[in-house]
Tab-separated table of C-alpha atoms in Angstrom:
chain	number	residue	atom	x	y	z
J	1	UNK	CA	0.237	-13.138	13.713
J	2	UNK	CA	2.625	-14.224	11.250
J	3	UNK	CA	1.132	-16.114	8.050
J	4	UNK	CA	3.077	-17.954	5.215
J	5	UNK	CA	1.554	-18.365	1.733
J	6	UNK	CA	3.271	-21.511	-0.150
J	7	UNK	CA	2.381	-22.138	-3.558
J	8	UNK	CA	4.091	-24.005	-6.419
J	9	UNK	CA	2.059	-22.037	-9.190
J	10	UNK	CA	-0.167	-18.943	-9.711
J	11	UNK	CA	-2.296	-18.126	-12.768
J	12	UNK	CA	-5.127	-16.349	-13.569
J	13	UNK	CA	-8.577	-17.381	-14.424
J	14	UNK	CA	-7.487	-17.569	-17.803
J	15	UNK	CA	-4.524	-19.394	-17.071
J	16	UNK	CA	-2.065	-17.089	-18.482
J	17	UNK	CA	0.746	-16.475	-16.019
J	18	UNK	CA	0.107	-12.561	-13.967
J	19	UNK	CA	2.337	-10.107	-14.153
J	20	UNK	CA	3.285	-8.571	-10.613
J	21	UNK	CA	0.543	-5.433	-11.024
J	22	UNK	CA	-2.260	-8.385	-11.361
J	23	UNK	CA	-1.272	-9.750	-8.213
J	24	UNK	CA	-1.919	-6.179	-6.534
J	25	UNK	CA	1.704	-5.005	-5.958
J	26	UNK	CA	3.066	-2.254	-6.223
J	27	UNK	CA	5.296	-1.830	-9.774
J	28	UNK	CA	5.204	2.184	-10.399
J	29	UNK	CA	9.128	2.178	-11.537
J	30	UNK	CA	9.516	-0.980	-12.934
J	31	UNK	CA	11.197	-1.380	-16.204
J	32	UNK	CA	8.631	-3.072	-18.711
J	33	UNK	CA	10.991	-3.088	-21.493
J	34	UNK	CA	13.982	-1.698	-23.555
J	35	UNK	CA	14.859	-1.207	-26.961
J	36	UNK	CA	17.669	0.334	-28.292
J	37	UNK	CA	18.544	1.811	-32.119
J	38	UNK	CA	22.188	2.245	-33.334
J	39	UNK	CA	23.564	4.155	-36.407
J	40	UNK	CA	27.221	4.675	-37.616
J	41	UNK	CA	26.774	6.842	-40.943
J	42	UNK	CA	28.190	9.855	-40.681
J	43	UNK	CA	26.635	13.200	-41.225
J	44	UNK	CA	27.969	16.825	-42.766
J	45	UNK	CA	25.197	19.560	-42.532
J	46	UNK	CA	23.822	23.068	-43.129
J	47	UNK	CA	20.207	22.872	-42.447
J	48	UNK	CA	18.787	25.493	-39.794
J	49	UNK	CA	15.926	24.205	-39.566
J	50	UNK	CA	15.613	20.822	-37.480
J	51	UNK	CA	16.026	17.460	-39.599
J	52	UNK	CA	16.480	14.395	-38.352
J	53	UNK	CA	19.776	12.681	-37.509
J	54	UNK	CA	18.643	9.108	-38.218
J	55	UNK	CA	19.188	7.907	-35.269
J	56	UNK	CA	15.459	6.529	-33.959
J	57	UNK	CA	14.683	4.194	-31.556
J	58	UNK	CA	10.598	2.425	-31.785
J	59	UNK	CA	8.628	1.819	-28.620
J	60	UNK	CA	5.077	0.020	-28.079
J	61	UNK	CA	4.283	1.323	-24.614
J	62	UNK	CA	2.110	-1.598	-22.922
J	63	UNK	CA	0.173	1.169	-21.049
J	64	UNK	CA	-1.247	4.666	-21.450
J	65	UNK	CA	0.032	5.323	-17.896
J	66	UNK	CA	3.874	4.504	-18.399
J	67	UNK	CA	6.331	6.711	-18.997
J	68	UNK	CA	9.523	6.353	-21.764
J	69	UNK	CA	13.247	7.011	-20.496
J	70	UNK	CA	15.312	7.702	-23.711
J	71	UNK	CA	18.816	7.934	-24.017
J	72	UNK	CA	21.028	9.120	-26.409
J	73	UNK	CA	24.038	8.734	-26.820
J	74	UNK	CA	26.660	10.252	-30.031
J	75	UNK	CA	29.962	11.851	-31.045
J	76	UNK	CA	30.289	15.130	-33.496
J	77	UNK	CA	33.004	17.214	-34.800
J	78	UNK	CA	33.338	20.623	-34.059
J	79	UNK	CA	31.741	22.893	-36.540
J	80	UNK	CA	32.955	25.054	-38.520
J	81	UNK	CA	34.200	28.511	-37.164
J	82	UNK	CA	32.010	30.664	-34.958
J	83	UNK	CA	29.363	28.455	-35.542
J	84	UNK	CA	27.285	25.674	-33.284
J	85	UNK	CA	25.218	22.924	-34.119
J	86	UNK	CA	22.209	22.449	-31.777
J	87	UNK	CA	20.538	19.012	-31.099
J	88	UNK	CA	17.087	17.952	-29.076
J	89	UNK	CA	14.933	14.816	-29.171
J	90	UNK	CA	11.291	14.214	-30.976
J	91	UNK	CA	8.997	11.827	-30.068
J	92	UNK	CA	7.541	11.353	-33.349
J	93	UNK	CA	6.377	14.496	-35.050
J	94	UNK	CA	7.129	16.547	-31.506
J	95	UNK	CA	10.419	18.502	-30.375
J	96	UNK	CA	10.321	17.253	-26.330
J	97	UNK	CA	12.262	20.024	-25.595
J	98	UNK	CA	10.978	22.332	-23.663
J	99	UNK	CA	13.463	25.473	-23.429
J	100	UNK	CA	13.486	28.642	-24.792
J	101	UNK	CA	14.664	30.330	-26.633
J	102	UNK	CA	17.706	28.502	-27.758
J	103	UNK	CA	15.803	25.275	-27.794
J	104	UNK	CA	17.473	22.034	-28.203
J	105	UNK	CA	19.159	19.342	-25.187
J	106	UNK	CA	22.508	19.655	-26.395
J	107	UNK	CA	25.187	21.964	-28.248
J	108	UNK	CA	28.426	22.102	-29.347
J	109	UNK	CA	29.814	25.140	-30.846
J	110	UNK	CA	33.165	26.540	-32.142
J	111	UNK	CA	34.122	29.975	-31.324
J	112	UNK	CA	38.273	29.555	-31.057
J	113	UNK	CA	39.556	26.372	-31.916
J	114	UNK	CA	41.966	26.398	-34.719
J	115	UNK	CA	42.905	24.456	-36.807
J	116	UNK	CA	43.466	21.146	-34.456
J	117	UNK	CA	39.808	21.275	-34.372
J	118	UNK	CA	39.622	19.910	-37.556
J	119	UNK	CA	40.571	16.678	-36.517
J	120	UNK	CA	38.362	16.610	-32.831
J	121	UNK	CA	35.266	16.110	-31.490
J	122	UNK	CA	33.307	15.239	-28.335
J	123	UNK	CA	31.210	12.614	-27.071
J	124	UNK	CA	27.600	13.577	-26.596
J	125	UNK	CA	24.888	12.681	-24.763
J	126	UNK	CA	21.079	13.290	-23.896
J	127	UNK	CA	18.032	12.028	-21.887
J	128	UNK	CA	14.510	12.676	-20.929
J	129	UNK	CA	11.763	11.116	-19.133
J	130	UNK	CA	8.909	11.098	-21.340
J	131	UNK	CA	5.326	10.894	-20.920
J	132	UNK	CA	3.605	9.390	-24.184
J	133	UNK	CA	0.422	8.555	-22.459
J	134	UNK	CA	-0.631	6.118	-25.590
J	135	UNK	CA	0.260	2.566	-26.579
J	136	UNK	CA	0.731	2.912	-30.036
J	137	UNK	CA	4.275	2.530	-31.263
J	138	UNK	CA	5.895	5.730	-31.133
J	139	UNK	CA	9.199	6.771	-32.754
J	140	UNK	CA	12.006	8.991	-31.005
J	141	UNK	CA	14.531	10.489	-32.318
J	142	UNK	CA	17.731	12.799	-32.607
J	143	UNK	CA	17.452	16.053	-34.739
J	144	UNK	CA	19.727	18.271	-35.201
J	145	UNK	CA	20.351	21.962	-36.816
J	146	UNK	CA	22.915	24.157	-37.319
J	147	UNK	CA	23.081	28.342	-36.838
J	148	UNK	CA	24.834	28.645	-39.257
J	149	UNK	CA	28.373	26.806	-41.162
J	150	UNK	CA	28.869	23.670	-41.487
J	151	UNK	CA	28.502	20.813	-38.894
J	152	UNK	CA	29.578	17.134	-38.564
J	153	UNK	CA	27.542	14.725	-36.750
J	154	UNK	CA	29.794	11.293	-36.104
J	155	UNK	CA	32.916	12.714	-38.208
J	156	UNK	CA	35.209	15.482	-37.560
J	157	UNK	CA	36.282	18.182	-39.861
J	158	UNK	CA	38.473	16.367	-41.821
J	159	UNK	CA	36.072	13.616	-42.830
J	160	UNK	CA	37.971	10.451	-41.071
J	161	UNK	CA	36.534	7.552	-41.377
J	162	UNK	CA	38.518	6.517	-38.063
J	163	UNK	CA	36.526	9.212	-36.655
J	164	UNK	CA	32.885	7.363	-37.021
J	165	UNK	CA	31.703	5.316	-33.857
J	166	UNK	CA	28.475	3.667	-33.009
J	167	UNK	CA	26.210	6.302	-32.131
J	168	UNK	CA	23.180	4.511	-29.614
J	169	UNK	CA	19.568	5.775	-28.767
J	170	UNK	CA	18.010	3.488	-26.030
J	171	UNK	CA	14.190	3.811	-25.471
J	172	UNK	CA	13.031	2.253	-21.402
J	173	UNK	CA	9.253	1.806	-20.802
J	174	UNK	CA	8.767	2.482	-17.138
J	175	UNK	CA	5.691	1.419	-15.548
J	176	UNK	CA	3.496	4.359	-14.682
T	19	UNK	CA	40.372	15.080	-49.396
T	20	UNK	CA	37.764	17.818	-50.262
T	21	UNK	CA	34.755	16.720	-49.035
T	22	UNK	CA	31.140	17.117	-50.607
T	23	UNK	CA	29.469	19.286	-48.784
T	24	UNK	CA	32.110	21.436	-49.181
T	25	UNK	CA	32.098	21.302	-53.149
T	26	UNK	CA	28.090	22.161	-52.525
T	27	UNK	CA	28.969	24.938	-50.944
T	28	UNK	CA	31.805	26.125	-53.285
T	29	UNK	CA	28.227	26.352	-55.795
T	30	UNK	CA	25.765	27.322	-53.288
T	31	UNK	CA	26.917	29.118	-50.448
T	32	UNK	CA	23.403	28.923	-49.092
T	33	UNK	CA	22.618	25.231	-49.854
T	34	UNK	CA	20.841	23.575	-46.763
T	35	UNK	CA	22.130	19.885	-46.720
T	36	UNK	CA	22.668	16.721	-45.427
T	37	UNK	CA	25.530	14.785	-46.672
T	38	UNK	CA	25.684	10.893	-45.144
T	39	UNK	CA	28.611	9.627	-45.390
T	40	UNK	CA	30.528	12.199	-47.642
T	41	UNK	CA	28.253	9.952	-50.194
T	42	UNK	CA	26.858	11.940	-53.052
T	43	UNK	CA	23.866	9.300	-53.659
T	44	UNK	CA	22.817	10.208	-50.142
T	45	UNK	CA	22.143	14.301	-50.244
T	46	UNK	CA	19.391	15.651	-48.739
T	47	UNK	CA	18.387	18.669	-50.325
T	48	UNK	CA	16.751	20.546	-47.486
T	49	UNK	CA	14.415	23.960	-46.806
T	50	UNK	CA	13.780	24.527	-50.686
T	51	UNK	CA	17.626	24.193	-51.670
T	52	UNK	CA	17.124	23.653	-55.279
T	53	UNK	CA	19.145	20.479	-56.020
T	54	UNK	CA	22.631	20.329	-57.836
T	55	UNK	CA	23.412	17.810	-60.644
T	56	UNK	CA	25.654	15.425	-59.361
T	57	UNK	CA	28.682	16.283	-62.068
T	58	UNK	CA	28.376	19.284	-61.587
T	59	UNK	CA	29.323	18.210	-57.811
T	60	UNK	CA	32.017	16.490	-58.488
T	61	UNK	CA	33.446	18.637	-61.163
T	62	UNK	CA	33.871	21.463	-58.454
T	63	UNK	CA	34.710	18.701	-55.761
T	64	UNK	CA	38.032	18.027	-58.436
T	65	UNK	CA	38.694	21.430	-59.072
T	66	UNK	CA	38.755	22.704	-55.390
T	67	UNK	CA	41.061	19.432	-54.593
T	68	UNK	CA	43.221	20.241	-57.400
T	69	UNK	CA	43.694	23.926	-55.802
T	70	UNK	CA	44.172	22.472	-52.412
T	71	UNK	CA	46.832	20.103	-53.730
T	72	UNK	CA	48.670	22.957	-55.456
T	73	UNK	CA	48.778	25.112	-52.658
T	74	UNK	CA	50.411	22.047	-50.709
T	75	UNK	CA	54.079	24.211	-50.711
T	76	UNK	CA	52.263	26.943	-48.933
T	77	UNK	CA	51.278	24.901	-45.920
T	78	UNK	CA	54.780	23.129	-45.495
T	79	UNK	CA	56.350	26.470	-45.861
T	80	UNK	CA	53.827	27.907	-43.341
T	81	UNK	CA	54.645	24.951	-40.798
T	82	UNK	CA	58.366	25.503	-40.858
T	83	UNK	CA	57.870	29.536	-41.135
T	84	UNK	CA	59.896	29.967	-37.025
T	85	UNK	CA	57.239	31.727	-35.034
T	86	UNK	CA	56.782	36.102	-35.323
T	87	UNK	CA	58.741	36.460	-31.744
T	88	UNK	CA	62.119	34.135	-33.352
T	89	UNK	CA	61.673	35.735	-36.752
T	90	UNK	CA	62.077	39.258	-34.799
T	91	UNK	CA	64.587	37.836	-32.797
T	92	UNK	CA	66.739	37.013	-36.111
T	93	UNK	CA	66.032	40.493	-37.739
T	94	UNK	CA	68.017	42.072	-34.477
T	95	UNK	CA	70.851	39.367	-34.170
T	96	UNK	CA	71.360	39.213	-37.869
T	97	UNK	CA	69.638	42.161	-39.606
T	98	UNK	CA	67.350	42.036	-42.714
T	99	UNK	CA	69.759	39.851	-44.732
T	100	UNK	CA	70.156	37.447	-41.953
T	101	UNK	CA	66.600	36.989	-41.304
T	102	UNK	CA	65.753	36.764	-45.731
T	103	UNK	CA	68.322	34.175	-45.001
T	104	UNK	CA	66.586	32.021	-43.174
T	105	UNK	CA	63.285	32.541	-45.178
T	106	UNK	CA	64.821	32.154	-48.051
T	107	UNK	CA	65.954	28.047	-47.137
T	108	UNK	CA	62.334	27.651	-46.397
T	109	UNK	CA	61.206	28.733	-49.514
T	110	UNK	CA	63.354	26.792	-51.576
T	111	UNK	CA	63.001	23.693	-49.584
T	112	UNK	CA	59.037	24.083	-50.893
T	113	UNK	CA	59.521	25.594	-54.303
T	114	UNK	CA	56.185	27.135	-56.045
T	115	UNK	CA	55.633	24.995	-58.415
């Protein structure tokens, strides 16, 4: 037997309006919100040790139970000569990667290039489904390090200022 | 341009840094790297683009030098003096100055 439920409004006892979970559906996967951080300094470096980039993103997870999709998303030069420049994500104080031993999402070294390198670069990207399991806002952000020489995070070589974008770090609360 | 970091370097070879935006008001001075006055910076940041400029006659020669393989080819066709030859209108196209 078929039956059709027409109403004009729903609230709850409080009369605030219900979100979807209140009403007893099923939401696992929907997106709760999504905030997104932008920088477009540039960056020369020779730490080996991992600092951060600068580019964060902040996120107020509405439950314990959701998870965070971040996003990442940059351009760097190539470093200098037989040398790479390793980059990962932190959620706060805490390297999410979980690899070892190199450790890090992403690298881009620079074993033969030449001199044309000088002037190049590649676009970069990262991601990872995170699990923060609090609602207090949480930070995360791109660090990088270097084994070693000189790298260039949003520049090239050369230092162009034509060679600086937007670099974009988007933070997606997913309902757990 | 010589850039900062670079002029860092030229002091400290070891100096852990992070340079934002080739700015030298925004260096951070990282794993106990012991922090450089800022003229001192730029005094080496002059004098390494003041060697870079000078040297300018070597790279134009260098990108007009024809490649080893048509170099060897003009010592067989036309012998040493043929080949100094062609060197030589390089060279004084770019004088050392």
């Amino acid at each position: 037997m078929t039956s059709i439920l027409k109403v004009d409004n729903i609230q709850k006892a409080n009369g605030s309006v219900p979100k979807a979970s209140d009403l007893g559906l099923n939401t696992t996967g929907n997106v709760l919100q999504v905030v997104q951080g932008t920088k477009i300094t540039s960056h020369a470096i020779t730490n080996t040790s991992y600092s951060s980039s600068g580019l964060t993103v902040n996120i107020t997870p509405t439950s314990s139970s959701s998870k965070v999709l971040v996003t990442c998303n940059w351009w760097a030069g190539y470093p200098s000569q037989n040398y790479g420049m390793t980059l990962t994500l932190y959620r706060d104080s805490t390297n999410l990667d979980l690899s070892s031993p190199r450790t890090g999402f992403t690298h881009i070294g620079n074993s033969t290039g030449g001199f044309q390198r000088t002037y190049q670069g590649l676009d970069m990207s990262c991601q990872f489904l995170d699990s923060p399991n609090t609602t207090s806002e949480t930070t995360y952000g791109l660090y990088y390090k270097m084994d070693g020489g000189v790298g260039y995070f949003n520049m090239n070589q050369n230092g162009d200022s034509a060679s600086k974008q937007t670099c974009v770090i988007t933070a997606m609360e997913i309902e757990g | 341009m010589t850039n900062i970091i670079n002029a860092i370097l030229a002091i400290n070879s070891n100096a852990r840094i992070d340079v934002e935006d080739n700015d030298i008001t925004k260096i951070k001075w990282l794993e106990g790297t012991t922090p450089i006055a800022e003229a001192d910076i730029l005094a080496k940041q002059t004098e390494l683009q003041t060697d870079y400029d000078n040297k300018e006659y070597q790279r134009n020669r260098a990108s007009e030098y024809p490649s080893i393989a048509d170099q060897l080819d003009d010592l067989y066709h036309n012998g040493i003096d043929g080949w100094k030859t062609t060197i030589k209108t390089i060279k004084d196209k770019y004088p050392k100055e």
